[in-house]
Amino acid sequence: MSRYERRWIVGVVHAIYPSDVTAGVTGFPLGAKEFPMDRFVEDFFRHTSFQARWGLRFAFFLFQILPFLFIGRFRFFHRLDPKDQQRYLECWHYHRFHVIREVTVLFKLVASLGFCGFPEVQERIGYDKPNRQPPL
Amino acid sequence: MTNPTDNPLYNSNQHVRGEFVEKDLYDEADYCIVGSGAAGAACARTLTKEGASVILVEEGPYYSSANYTVNVWKTMKKVCREAGMLAAITPSFSMPILQGTCVGGSTLINSAISWRLPEEAHHVWAKQFGLGEALPYAALENCFSTIEEELHIVSTPDNVAGKNNLLMKKGAQALGIPASPTLRAVHECEGKGLCLQGCPNHRKQSMTITYIPMALQKGARLYSSCRVEKISVEKGASVGVIGHFLSQDRQRKKMKLQVRARKGVILAASAIQTPLLLQRNRLANSSGQVGAHFQAHPGAAMLGFYKEEVRQWEGATQGFQTKPSWEKRYKLESLTLPPELLMIRMPGIGLKTMSYLDSLRHTALWVAAIRSEAQGKIRNFLGIPQVLYVPTPRDMETLRNALKTLADMHFAAGAYAVAPNVLGLPDLLTSPDQTRLLSEQPAQPGQVTMAATHLFGTCRMGVDPKTSVVNPRFECHDVKKLYITDSSVFPTNIGVNPQHTIIAMAMHASHGILDRGS
Ligand SMILES: Cc1cc2nc3c(=O)[nH]c(=O)nc-3n(C[C@H](O)[C@H](O)[C@H](O)COP(=O)(O)OP(=O)(O)OC[C@H]3O[C@@H](n4cnc5c(N)ncnc54)[C@H](O)[C@@H]3O)c2cc1C
Ligand code: SF4
């Protein structure tokens, strides 16, 4: 995976779990930006099967380049401001075509396996199991 | 207490860990069993008990209890097929399918809920598939009794149930729905709610700590991290298998294992992998039924939000359930999920989803699993395994009724809102009279998020070689001494959690295989 691709994917994860600093309204004091999501993403793609890996990479690529089609912004996803990122995510998430909706469910899966797996996040949620470990 | 998962036999020369093998190996025994999950382990236990020699070949690694972790991703990447990313995918519907790939198979990560095969299902098998005589219910009952004793199948007591389960009890009682604590294969469960990550205190009676050690005790040999690729056939009978050991990250093939099986090869690789293996080997498929008739119990989850703290992760993972109704075709269960998986089920995306993080501890999660009538297909497409499956309109109607009942139960238990997870409905239903939306809405399959872990039917059993893959003695019609004992032989799904029936069927099959072998 190239540096750019990783940055794109991590950008989507950051938008799914935005930091309070950028979004200002989540009420949750932590966001994906506070954690080494790039390392998680790298590990995630190393362990998934050939078809899942390529399917997901293709989906992330399309998602990155299509804001103009969905919200009329001629920018890549990672260059959108947080408000437009949220709007764009929701456009896909509530889309009438199943395939398009499913893409965001997959993104949510990747983001949640990463972000919600960090002990600091789990501590705050109240998931107080012993020997918590980060997803790395 | 000694640590039963790390039974010393796993560290003896009876267990070869593929990750560390540096040269090609050859071995032989009476029987070679492919897969060490519910079916494979039960066969190994039964065959060795009767004095047969057995080699167990398992694609996944031996996952020692020292490595158990509450982190979901770390668990999934080590013990789940495709790191948990396996799914049935079509343009209109997709559904994740979770399977274990490790010593013990899916039993290492399941909740050990145990149900005897419903008599109604047996009746269908007897009437429609002619299996009544070959699979007498009484013989299965003997196996059920043995398993219940050996695996400590007991009802979940209130003191380890936790609030998630107790709220479900309250909801069911309030509505007069027949329900009871779950029967599970656990020994003195402490209600840690970690069954899906591997029970840390070895209370859950997975195959890893029960039947596999029993078989090793009786002399079985286990090859882990070794994927069987070829089934060797001579003069129309199977005589062994060839597989490759896998590297630690499972991405690379290493040295070769060749096994000679004097009396037969037993496939117990699961309802997805067994047909794939046969298809790759172009075996046992003169009927064209290998991989066909794939069935499941698709399930959907319903979150209830409560004013009080529920802390669903405290208590037995799945400790309460409604009585499954054959006619209604669904079963409702409580389920504890860790935050990583719970958040995927929260409504919305981005900011919206995030706003629920702080209320996770106020949620109770219950699921509906349906006895679906849909039949799908397993196939190799350009070498890539594919699962094709779409619930039927009747299945969707069943699911909608089940979801409505779940929502009603949540409200009856005191929830102030429920998250229906159905596209087209509001993210949250906030009053009991809104639950009717669930049964009114004509939902398409793609509008409801589902998942499946109970899989059946892809090498089904029958008396007619034209319409089935194995005969009632669990032997392939086309290849002698090639047996299949996992749930791919079930002619239909069964409407209840299958592990108990899978183990019983595998035990029953083993007795027949032994008779034939002698
Ligand atoms: C998360 C989860 C929760 C569940 N909860 C319950 C429950 O509470 N109650 C219940 O009754 N059921 C439950 N189930 C279902 C139950 O675990 C399965 O139905 C059962 O384990 C299936 O048994 P099996 O032997 O057919 O397959 P598995 O147990 O999946 O075992 C198959 C084994 O074969 C191996 N294998 C596959 N291909 C090859 C190959 N080519 N070479 C070598 N080895 C191979 C696999 O790695 C795997 O270890 C659950 C399943 C999951 C995933
Ligand atoms: S609920 Fe906890 S203690 Fe009980 S079997 Fe599951 S993981 Fe083990």
XYZ file of C-alpha atoms and ligand atoms in Angstrom:
715
model
C 0.000 0.000 0.000
C 1.440 3.374 -0.929
C 1.838 6.257 1.513
C -0.916 8.183 -0.306
C -3.361 5.319 -0.234
C -2.762 4.751 3.455
C -3.290 8.435 4.106
C -6.592 8.352 2.209
C -7.858 5.371 4.135
C -6.792 6.783 7.480
C -8.536 10.020 6.482
C -11.830 8.157 6.168
C -11.300 6.512 9.557
C -10.635 9.943 11.075
C -13.886 11.214 9.586
C -15.876 8.280 10.951
C -14.562 8.857 14.472
C -13.810 12.595 14.362
C -11.898 14.240 17.166
C -13.795 16.719 19.254
C -11.192 19.257 18.237
C -12.160 19.071 14.561
C -15.847 18.367 14.939
C -16.506 20.224 18.132
C -19.788 18.531 18.892
C -19.323 14.830 19.582
C -19.149 15.109 23.355
C -16.656 12.255 23.324
C -13.212 13.473 24.307
C -11.284 11.149 21.995
C -11.224 10.734 18.228
C -9.387 8.492 15.787
C -6.758 11.190 15.221
C -5.492 10.607 18.730
C -4.402 7.073 17.869
C -1.933 5.504 15.425
C -4.624 4.466 12.964
C -2.064 4.228 10.153
C -0.422 1.288 11.896
C -3.778 -0.357 12.442
C -4.817 0.131 8.817
C -1.516 -1.353 7.634
C -2.021 -4.392 9.875
C -5.658 -4.760 8.858
C -4.863 -4.926 5.176
C -1.977 -7.303 5.764
C -4.262 -9.867 7.362
C -7.386 -9.773 5.213
C -7.831 -12.077 2.250
C -6.865 -11.166 -1.290
C -10.452 -10.458 -2.351
C -11.372 -8.442 0.755
C -8.159 -6.450 0.506
C -8.603 -5.489 -3.130
C -12.339 -4.951 -2.802
C -11.832 -2.582 0.093
C -8.953 -0.726 -1.532
C -11.071 -0.170 -4.605
C -13.981 1.035 -2.467
C -11.759 3.470 -0.575
C -10.394 4.724 -3.879
C -13.831 5.379 -5.352
C -14.987 7.012 -2.154
C -11.965 9.268 -2.218
C -12.528 10.564 -5.729
C -16.317 10.819 -6.003
C -17.394 13.772 -3.830
C -18.229 15.714 -7.002
C -20.825 13.108 -7.939
C -22.550 12.955 -4.576
C -22.227 16.425 -3.072
C -21.010 18.497 -6.001
C -17.584 19.265 -4.503
C -14.649 18.963 -6.883
C -12.204 17.778 -4.252
C -10.840 14.526 -2.951
C -12.482 13.352 0.262
C -9.492 14.099 2.454
C -9.485 17.708 1.248
C -13.136 18.337 2.184
C -13.887 20.272 5.346
C -15.310 18.193 8.241
C -18.883 19.293 7.568
C -18.741 18.196 3.928
C -17.006 14.982 4.894
C -19.906 14.177 7.204
C -22.447 15.088 4.532
C -20.653 12.942 1.974
C -20.431 9.978 4.366
C -24.159 10.228 5.030
C -24.949 10.406 1.309
C -23.302 7.023 0.861
C -24.609 5.586 4.111
C -28.272 6.285 3.362
C -28.049 5.736 -0.391
C -30.849 3.828 -2.066
C -28.421 1.383 -3.692
C -27.415 -1.400 -1.379
C -23.865 -1.687 -2.755
C -23.151 1.950 -1.980
C -24.560 1.744 1.535
C -22.586 -1.419 2.170
C -19.323 0.377 1.415
C -19.832 2.657 4.388
C -20.742 -0.285 6.610
C -17.364 -1.763 5.713
C -15.639 1.530 6.444
C -17.435 1.640 9.774
C -16.234 -1.871 10.488
C -12.607 -1.016 9.779
C -12.827 2.208 11.779
C -14.580 0.581 14.738
C -12.214 -2.393 14.918
C -9.408 0.128 15.145
C -10.658 3.071 17.166
C -12.932 1.214 19.615
C -10.201 -1.324 20.286
C -7.885 1.138 22.012
C -7.847 0.727 25.814
C -8.273 4.489 26.360
C -11.509 4.480 24.342
C -12.746 1.345 26.085
C -11.929 2.840 29.474
C -14.036 5.867 28.668
C -16.901 3.699 27.368
C -16.831 1.737 30.610
C -15.680 -1.538 29.048
C -13.496 -2.403 31.974
C -12.054 -5.780 31.080
C -8.642 -6.747 32.409
C -5.625 -6.920 30.081
C -7.020 -4.689 27.357
C -4.643 -4.312 24.446
C -4.543 -1.950 21.475
C -5.431 -3.418 18.075
C -1.852 -3.289 16.860
C -6.837 -25.127 38.780
C -4.718 -26.505 35.968
C -5.044 -24.783 32.663
C -6.985 -27.200 30.450
C -6.516 -25.267 27.222
C -2.832 -25.691 27.512
C -3.151 -29.387 27.998
C 0.425 -30.732 27.992
C -0.475 -32.975 25.067
C -0.557 -29.872 22.879
C 3.134 -29.525 23.645
C 3.914 -33.178 23.056
C 5.143 -34.748 19.833
C 1.519 -35.720 19.058
C 0.942 -32.125 17.981
C 2.901 -30.704 15.061
C 2.616 -26.935 14.633
C 2.795 -26.170 10.956
C 4.346 -22.737 11.456
C 7.543 -24.372 12.668
C 7.831 -27.287 10.260
C 10.961 -27.151 8.115
C 10.637 -30.258 5.955
C 7.970 -32.276 4.131
C 6.237 -34.800 6.368
C 4.482 -38.112 5.837
C 2.176 -39.879 8.281
C -0.433 -42.604 8.249
C -3.345 -43.797 10.366
C -6.695 -45.546 10.082
C -8.555 -42.272 9.576
C -7.594 -38.766 8.578
C -9.981 -36.036 9.717
C -9.906 -32.674 7.974
C -10.914 -29.881 10.389
C -10.888 -29.860 14.183
C -14.120 -27.956 14.910
C -17.324 -29.327 16.395
C -17.641 -32.164 13.870
C -13.964 -33.071 13.458
C -13.212 -33.114 17.173
C -16.300 -35.227 17.905
C -15.202 -37.762 15.274
C -11.660 -37.828 16.668
C -12.983 -38.409 20.180
C -15.310 -41.216 19.146
C -12.972 -43.025 16.763
C -10.022 -42.997 19.157
C -12.241 -44.099 22.028
C -12.983 -47.231 20.059
C -9.315 -47.858 19.401
C -8.906 -46.469 15.879
C -5.822 -44.457 15.026
C -6.573 -40.900 13.904
C -4.759 -37.983 12.329
C -6.446 -34.610 12.683
C -5.386 -31.940 10.185
C -6.380 -28.356 10.983
C -5.822 -25.339 8.761
C -5.783 -22.857 11.616
C -3.169 -22.467 14.322
C -3.240 -23.747 17.855
C -4.305 -20.639 19.748
C -2.927 -20.989 23.230
C -4.843 -19.458 26.120
C -1.739 -17.422 26.876
C -2.568 -15.434 23.716
C -6.265 -14.820 24.416
C -7.016 -11.126 24.364
C -10.155 -9.054 24.753
C -9.126 -7.099 21.668
C -11.448 -8.124 18.846
C -9.177 -7.390 15.897
C -6.288 -9.295 17.463
C -8.569 -12.271 18.005
C -10.190 -12.096 14.587
C -6.969 -11.924 12.642
C -5.630 -14.981 14.452
C -8.628 -17.280 14.617
C -11.294 -16.199 12.139
C -11.582 -17.163 8.509
C -10.449 -14.282 6.297
C -9.784 -12.364 9.531
C -13.549 -12.096 9.982
C -14.186 -10.552 6.553
C -15.906 -13.545 4.950
C -19.333 -12.583 3.630
C -22.143 -13.660 1.359
C -22.194 -10.966 -1.288
C -24.651 -10.202 -4.074
C -25.570 -6.817 -5.581
C -28.757 -6.640 -3.502
C -27.694 -8.182 -0.232
C -24.610 -8.923 1.806
C -24.151 -10.714 5.073
C -20.991 -11.287 7.096
C -20.335 -14.929 7.951
C -18.169 -15.624 10.957
C -16.200 -18.861 11.208
C -13.336 -19.968 13.417
C -10.126 -21.221 11.830
C -8.041 -22.637 14.612
C -7.680 -25.786 16.660
C -11.244 -26.215 17.939
C -12.740 -24.398 14.933
C -15.721 -22.135 15.578
C -16.233 -23.638 19.040
C -13.338 -21.539 20.342
C -15.229 -18.342 19.580
C -18.853 -19.382 19.920
C -21.227 -18.992 22.853
C -21.693 -22.748 23.346
C -25.497 -22.522 23.319
C -26.708 -26.087 23.059
C -30.012 -27.360 21.672
C -31.053 -30.828 20.733
C -32.182 -31.252 17.131
C -35.884 -30.291 17.123
C -38.091 -33.271 16.432
C -39.854 -31.249 13.740
C -36.575 -30.969 11.812
C -35.954 -34.681 12.189
C -39.447 -35.308 10.917
C -38.715 -33.264 7.774
C -35.456 -35.163 7.242
C -37.268 -38.463 7.608
C -40.231 -37.574 5.453
C -38.657 -35.545 2.668
C -35.185 -37.089 2.546
C -35.850 -40.660 3.630
C -33.446 -40.487 6.564
C -35.717 -41.725 9.340
C -34.316 -45.237 9.423
C -30.669 -44.399 8.955
C -30.751 -41.549 11.450
C -33.145 -42.732 14.141
C -33.932 -40.022 16.643
C -33.303 -42.459 19.488
C -29.699 -42.966 18.359
C -29.176 -39.215 18.260
C -30.726 -38.919 21.701
C -28.093 -41.275 23.089
C -25.401 -39.036 21.613
C -27.112 -35.920 23.028
C -27.108 -37.421 26.511
C -23.414 -38.322 26.294
C -22.513 -34.840 25.091
C -24.622 -33.144 27.754
C -22.707 -35.025 30.394
C -19.242 -34.654 28.886
C -19.576 -30.973 27.991
C -21.476 -29.941 31.145
C -24.497 -28.554 29.323
C -26.343 -26.516 31.924
C -28.805 -23.676 32.183
C -27.358 -20.196 32.831
C -27.942 -19.296 36.477
C -29.174 -15.805 37.381
C -26.079 -15.015 39.426
C -23.846 -14.959 36.317
C -26.509 -13.790 33.870
C -25.767 -10.053 34.000
C -28.238 -7.313 33.260
C -28.414 -7.827 29.500
C -29.827 -11.311 30.058
C -31.995 -10.369 33.025
C -33.629 -7.528 31.113
C -34.551 -9.944 28.365
C -36.116 -12.183 30.969
C -38.094 -9.213 32.264
C -39.262 -8.274 28.765
C -40.321 -11.820 27.904
C -42.123 -12.270 31.213
C -43.964 -8.972 30.825
C -45.282 -10.024 27.417
C -45.928 -13.645 28.387
C -43.466 -14.957 25.802
C -42.172 -18.453 26.631
C -38.477 -18.065 27.389
C -35.745 -19.485 29.595
C -32.100 -19.154 30.550
C -29.831 -20.523 27.854
C -28.461 -24.046 28.016
C -24.740 -23.815 27.347
C -21.727 -26.085 27.329
C -19.899 -24.336 30.163
C -18.378 -25.522 33.384
C -18.910 -23.065 36.235
C -19.224 -20.033 33.961
C -18.118 -16.857 35.679
C -20.105 -14.549 33.419
C -17.088 -12.825 31.910
C -18.916 -12.124 28.673
C -15.883 -12.981 26.563
C -16.976 -16.171 24.825
C -16.451 -14.596 21.394
C -12.818 -13.813 22.149
C -12.055 -17.191 23.760
C -13.130 -17.843 27.345
C -10.206 -16.617 29.438
C -10.857 -18.907 32.371
C -11.551 -21.996 30.300
C -15.130 -22.300 31.457
C -16.568 -22.684 28.008
C -16.243 -26.274 26.882
C -14.843 -25.653 23.418
C -13.429 -28.558 21.473
C -9.970 -27.136 22.167
C -10.210 -28.082 25.823
C -12.498 -31.122 25.609
C -12.730 -33.542 22.724
C -9.392 -32.760 21.084
C -7.399 -33.398 24.279
C -9.515 -36.546 24.816
C -8.531 -37.778 21.366
C -4.879 -36.858 21.920
C -5.007 -38.787 25.168
C -6.050 -41.822 23.154
C -3.182 -41.407 20.731
C -4.544 -39.100 18.004
C -2.001 -36.929 16.215
C -2.768 -33.313 15.392
C -1.257 -31.214 12.605
C -2.219 -27.556 13.048
C -1.592 -24.684 10.602
C -1.880 -27.160 7.749
C -4.388 -26.636 4.948
C -5.588 -29.763 3.171
C -5.716 -29.153 -0.564
C -5.893 -32.537 -2.185
C -7.876 -35.637 -1.428
C -6.088 -38.685 -2.819
C -8.317 -41.243 -4.481
C -7.322 -44.673 -5.731
C -9.702 -47.104 -7.421
C -12.722 -45.030 -6.502
C -11.868 -44.837 -2.790
C -10.177 -42.072 -0.826
C -6.812 -43.088 0.578
C -5.432 -39.929 2.128
C -4.869 -36.203 1.830
C -2.140 -33.791 0.895
C -1.821 -30.418 2.507
C 0.601 -27.584 3.037
C 1.791 -26.100 6.282
C 1.201 -22.369 6.564
C 3.451 -19.578 7.723
C 2.666 -17.754 10.960
C 0.762 -14.966 9.162
C -1.052 -17.679 7.122
C -0.209 -15.900 3.893
C 2.468 -18.310 2.655
C 2.427 -22.031 1.964
C 5.393 -23.897 3.373
C 6.303 -27.578 3.464
C 4.048 -30.433 2.422
C 2.149 -32.943 4.567
C 1.071 -36.220 3.040
C -1.269 -38.450 5.017
C -2.237 -41.998 4.140
C -5.592 -43.007 5.639
C -6.028 -46.768 5.653
C -9.747 -46.821 6.398
C -10.986 -43.498 5.167
C -10.882 -39.712 5.019
C -13.410 -37.700 7.017
C -14.205 -34.173 5.908
C -15.278 -31.911 8.776
C -14.121 -28.587 7.423
C -17.492 -26.776 7.804
C -20.444 -26.175 5.503
C -18.428 -23.673 3.472
C -14.974 -25.244 3.300
C -16.011 -28.859 2.748
C -17.827 -28.175 -0.556
C -15.004 -25.877 -1.665
C -12.478 -28.631 -1.039
C -14.556 -31.121 -3.017
C -15.049 -28.637 -5.843
C -11.325 -27.938 -6.068
C -10.687 -31.668 -6.233
C -13.552 -32.229 -8.686
C -14.818 -35.006 -6.467
C -18.128 -36.462 -5.324
C -20.152 -34.150 -7.504
C -21.872 -36.276 -10.127
C -25.153 -34.962 -8.697
C -24.061 -31.350 -9.140
C -25.181 -30.784 -5.553
C -21.801 -29.975 -3.977
C -22.049 -26.374 -2.827
C -25.764 -26.140 -3.628
C -28.605 -25.698 -1.091
C -26.521 -23.506 1.208
C -28.735 -22.605 4.158
C -28.296 -20.488 7.240
C -29.985 -18.876 10.199
C -29.495 -15.202 9.313
C -29.676 -12.998 12.367
C -30.296 -9.313 13.021
C -29.633 -7.354 16.182
C -31.824 -4.916 18.094
C -30.340 -2.488 20.587
C -32.415 -1.145 23.441
C -31.439 2.043 25.276
C -32.115 2.138 29.011
C -31.938 4.924 31.584
C -30.017 2.723 33.992
C -26.598 1.291 33.254
C -26.820 -2.166 31.670
C -23.135 -2.822 31.059
C -24.021 -5.620 28.682
C -20.456 -6.906 28.763
C -20.928 -8.071 32.346
C -22.535 -11.499 32.552
C -22.847 -14.586 30.380
C -22.342 -13.780 26.696
C -25.653 -15.334 25.679
C -27.609 -16.264 28.793
C -31.282 -15.922 27.885
C -33.505 -16.887 24.956
C -37.097 -17.299 23.898
C -38.396 -20.747 23.134
C -37.859 -21.274 19.411
C -41.087 -21.759 17.549
C -40.993 -24.072 14.545
C -44.054 -22.398 13.043
C -42.961 -18.822 13.680
C -39.502 -19.749 12.325
C -37.475 -17.564 14.659
C -35.564 -17.610 17.910
C -34.615 -14.600 20.039
C -31.447 -14.476 22.118
C -29.521 -12.027 24.227
C -25.994 -11.298 23.008
C -23.084 -9.388 24.453
C -20.816 -7.720 21.945
C -17.540 -5.929 22.627
C -17.462 -2.189 21.751
C -15.672 -2.733 18.452
C -18.579 -4.825 17.130
C -21.303 -2.980 18.990
C -20.429 0.328 17.393
C -20.939 -1.107 13.907
C -24.579 -1.627 14.884
C -25.080 1.913 16.134
C -27.250 4.059 13.872
C -25.752 6.439 11.338
C -22.177 7.165 10.485
C -19.537 9.640 11.595
C -20.659 12.269 14.088
C -24.027 10.626 14.533
C -22.591 7.233 15.432
C -20.018 8.819 17.644
C -22.644 10.495 19.721
C -23.684 7.034 20.927
C -20.281 6.105 22.349
C -21.087 7.465 25.777
C -24.386 5.592 25.920
C -22.980 2.151 25.108
C -23.114 1.166 28.752
C -26.848 1.891 28.741
C -27.619 -0.505 25.908
C -28.924 -4.066 25.917
C -28.434 -6.132 22.783
C -30.715 -8.937 21.670
C -30.786 -10.767 18.374
C -33.278 -12.603 16.208
C -32.143 -15.635 14.234
C -34.531 -17.002 11.648
C -35.073 -20.446 10.178
C -34.690 -19.087 6.721
C -36.111 -20.907 3.706
C -33.600 -19.331 1.297
C -31.056 -21.554 -0.394
C -27.793 -20.225 -1.713
C -24.638 -21.543 -3.248
C -20.954 -21.969 -2.457
C -18.593 -21.897 -5.401
C -15.028 -21.305 -6.492
C -15.029 -18.375 -8.886
C -11.622 -18.024 -10.576
C -10.122 -19.652 -7.510
C -11.871 -17.244 -5.150
C -14.436 -18.729 -2.755
C -17.867 -17.162 -3.155
C -21.001 -17.435 -1.049
C -24.194 -16.470 -2.850
C -27.268 -16.100 -0.694
C -30.327 -13.846 -0.509
C -33.197 -14.236 1.995
C -36.628 -14.762 0.442
C -39.634 -12.410 0.919
C -41.047 -14.909 3.413
C -37.766 -14.807 5.350
C -38.006 -11.039 5.471
C -41.512 -11.270 6.815
C -40.339 -13.694 9.501
C -37.493 -11.357 10.376
C -39.761 -8.342 10.596
C -42.062 -10.163 12.994
C -39.083 -11.273 15.054
C -37.668 -7.743 15.170
C -41.010 -6.327 16.219
C -41.205 -8.816 19.080
C -37.667 -7.868 20.138
C -38.573 -4.187 20.121
C -41.743 -4.856 22.133
C -39.719 -6.847 24.636
C -37.202 -4.025 25.020
C -39.979 -1.529 25.740
C -41.634 -3.976 28.124
C -38.307 -4.304 29.939
C -38.102 -0.536 30.383
C -36.127 0.715 27.357
C -36.755 4.331 26.376
C -35.701 3.705 22.758
C -34.641 0.955 20.391
C -32.412 1.071 17.323
C -34.163 -1.025 14.648
C -31.259 -1.032 12.181
C -33.672 -1.134 9.273
C -33.104 1.257 6.406
C -36.119 3.469 5.858
C -37.140 3.512 9.514
C -36.085 6.194 11.972
C -32.686 5.568 13.598
C -34.459 5.239 16.942
C -37.995 4.195 17.807
C -38.918 6.001 20.972
C -42.337 4.693 21.918
C -43.937 1.237 22.020
C -46.570 2.117 19.433
C -43.814 2.833 16.899
C -42.771 -0.818 16.865
C -45.608 -1.584 14.474
C -43.480 0.180 11.823
C -41.221 -2.844 11.952
C -43.893 -5.254 10.845
C -45.575 -2.814 8.457
C -42.469 -1.871 6.502
C -42.029 -4.204 3.493
C -38.275 -4.560 4.019
C -36.020 -5.794 1.242
C -33.101 -8.023 2.292
C -30.576 -5.237 1.740
C -32.422 -2.939 4.140
C -31.602 -4.970 7.238
C -28.111 -5.611 8.560
C -27.746 -9.346 9.138
C -25.010 -11.822 10.001
C -24.757 -15.601 10.019
C -22.822 -18.180 11.988
C -25.048 -21.259 11.566
C -24.466 -22.855 8.158
C -25.878 -25.964 6.521
C -26.753 -28.062 3.532
C -23.943 -27.784 0.976
C -23.222 -31.539 0.673
C -26.587 -32.780 1.679
C -27.430 -36.271 2.745
C -29.988 -38.399 0.954
C -30.740 -41.806 -0.383
C -30.786 -40.749 -4.028
C -27.310 -40.189 -5.553
C -28.894 -37.890 -8.135
C -30.053 -35.364 -5.566
C -27.579 -35.727 -2.701
C -23.842 -35.905 -2.041
C -23.571 -38.357 0.857
C -25.582 -41.431 1.697
C -27.201 -41.958 5.108
C -23.943 -43.574 6.300
C -22.216 -40.202 5.756
C -20.196 -41.638 2.856
C -20.035 -39.849 -0.491
C -22.157 -41.583 -3.099
C -19.356 -41.201 -5.638
C -16.206 -41.922 -3.627
C -15.861 -44.840 -1.258
C -14.336 -44.256 2.160
C -14.761 -40.504 1.805
C -17.030 -39.352 4.632
C -18.511 -35.958 5.467
C -19.636 -35.301 9.037
C -20.071 -31.545 9.393
C -23.285 -29.570 8.949
C -22.913 -29.545 5.177
C -24.702 -32.915 5.265
C -27.769 -31.500 7.047
C -30.536 -31.600 4.434
C -32.097 -28.468 5.933
C -31.389 -25.872 8.567
C -32.762 -26.745 11.988
C -34.104 -23.586 13.591
C -31.886 -23.813 16.694
C -28.188 -23.357 17.472
C -26.487 -26.252 15.702
C -23.332 -27.218 17.588
C -25.033 -29.823 19.775
C -26.632 -31.485 16.753
C -23.413 -31.272 14.738
C -21.486 -33.008 17.504
C -24.205 -35.645 17.953
C -24.408 -36.321 14.208
C -20.604 -36.616 14.020
C -20.602 -39.077 16.911
C -23.367 -41.085 15.311
C -21.517 -40.991 11.986
C -18.317 -42.205 13.658
C -20.020 -45.307 15.031
C -21.194 -46.166 11.511
C -17.769 -45.421 10.033
C -16.151 -47.728 12.586
C -18.584 -50.502 11.757
C -17.812 -50.120 8.097
C -14.064 -49.956 8.702
C -14.068 -53.217 10.587
C -19.211 -16.368 16.734
C -19.954 -17.658 16.663
C -20.888 -17.964 17.650
C -21.598 -19.161 17.582
N -22.410 -19.492 18.620
C -22.976 -20.730 18.645
C -23.674 -21.181 19.770
O -23.746 -20.499 20.792
N -24.273 -22.398 19.719
C -24.182 -23.197 18.616
O -24.780 -24.263 18.605
N -23.489 -22.805 17.534
C -22.862 -21.607 17.545
N -22.100 -21.229 16.467
C -22.008 -22.140 15.334
C -21.112 -23.336 15.631
O -19.927 -22.926 16.263
C -20.805 -24.025 14.330
O -22.019 -24.385 13.727
C -19.972 -25.275 14.494
O -18.795 -25.021 15.181
C -19.676 -25.832 13.115
O -18.925 -26.983 13.265
P -18.026 -27.528 12.071
O -17.209 -28.622 12.614
O -18.898 -27.794 10.905
O -17.127 -26.301 11.628
P -16.074 -25.463 12.465
O -16.321 -25.581 13.918
O -16.075 -24.107 11.875
O -14.697 -26.195 12.163
C -14.196 -26.398 10.881
C -12.684 -26.460 10.970
O -12.163 -26.969 9.749
C -10.983 -26.282 9.440
N -10.721 -26.382 7.995
C -11.454 -25.819 7.000
N -10.899 -26.112 5.808
C -9.794 -26.861 6.056
C -8.798 -27.437 5.232
N -8.830 -27.324 3.892
N -7.774 -28.117 5.827
C -7.728 -28.257 7.172
N -8.652 -27.715 7.993
C -9.675 -27.037 7.443
C -11.283 -24.865 9.873
O -10.086 -24.132 10.054
C -12.060 -25.088 11.162
O -11.215 -25.079 12.285
C -21.395 -20.045 16.508
C -20.447 -19.752 15.525
C -19.707 -18.586 15.598
C -18.686 -18.293 14.561
S -19.522 -16.027 29.726
Fe -17.399 -15.690 30.268
S -16.847 -17.177 31.836
Fe -18.757 -17.789 30.867
S -18.121 -19.156 29.287
Fe -18.304 -17.183 28.305
S -16.301 -16.242 28.479
Fe -16.342 -17.992 29.841
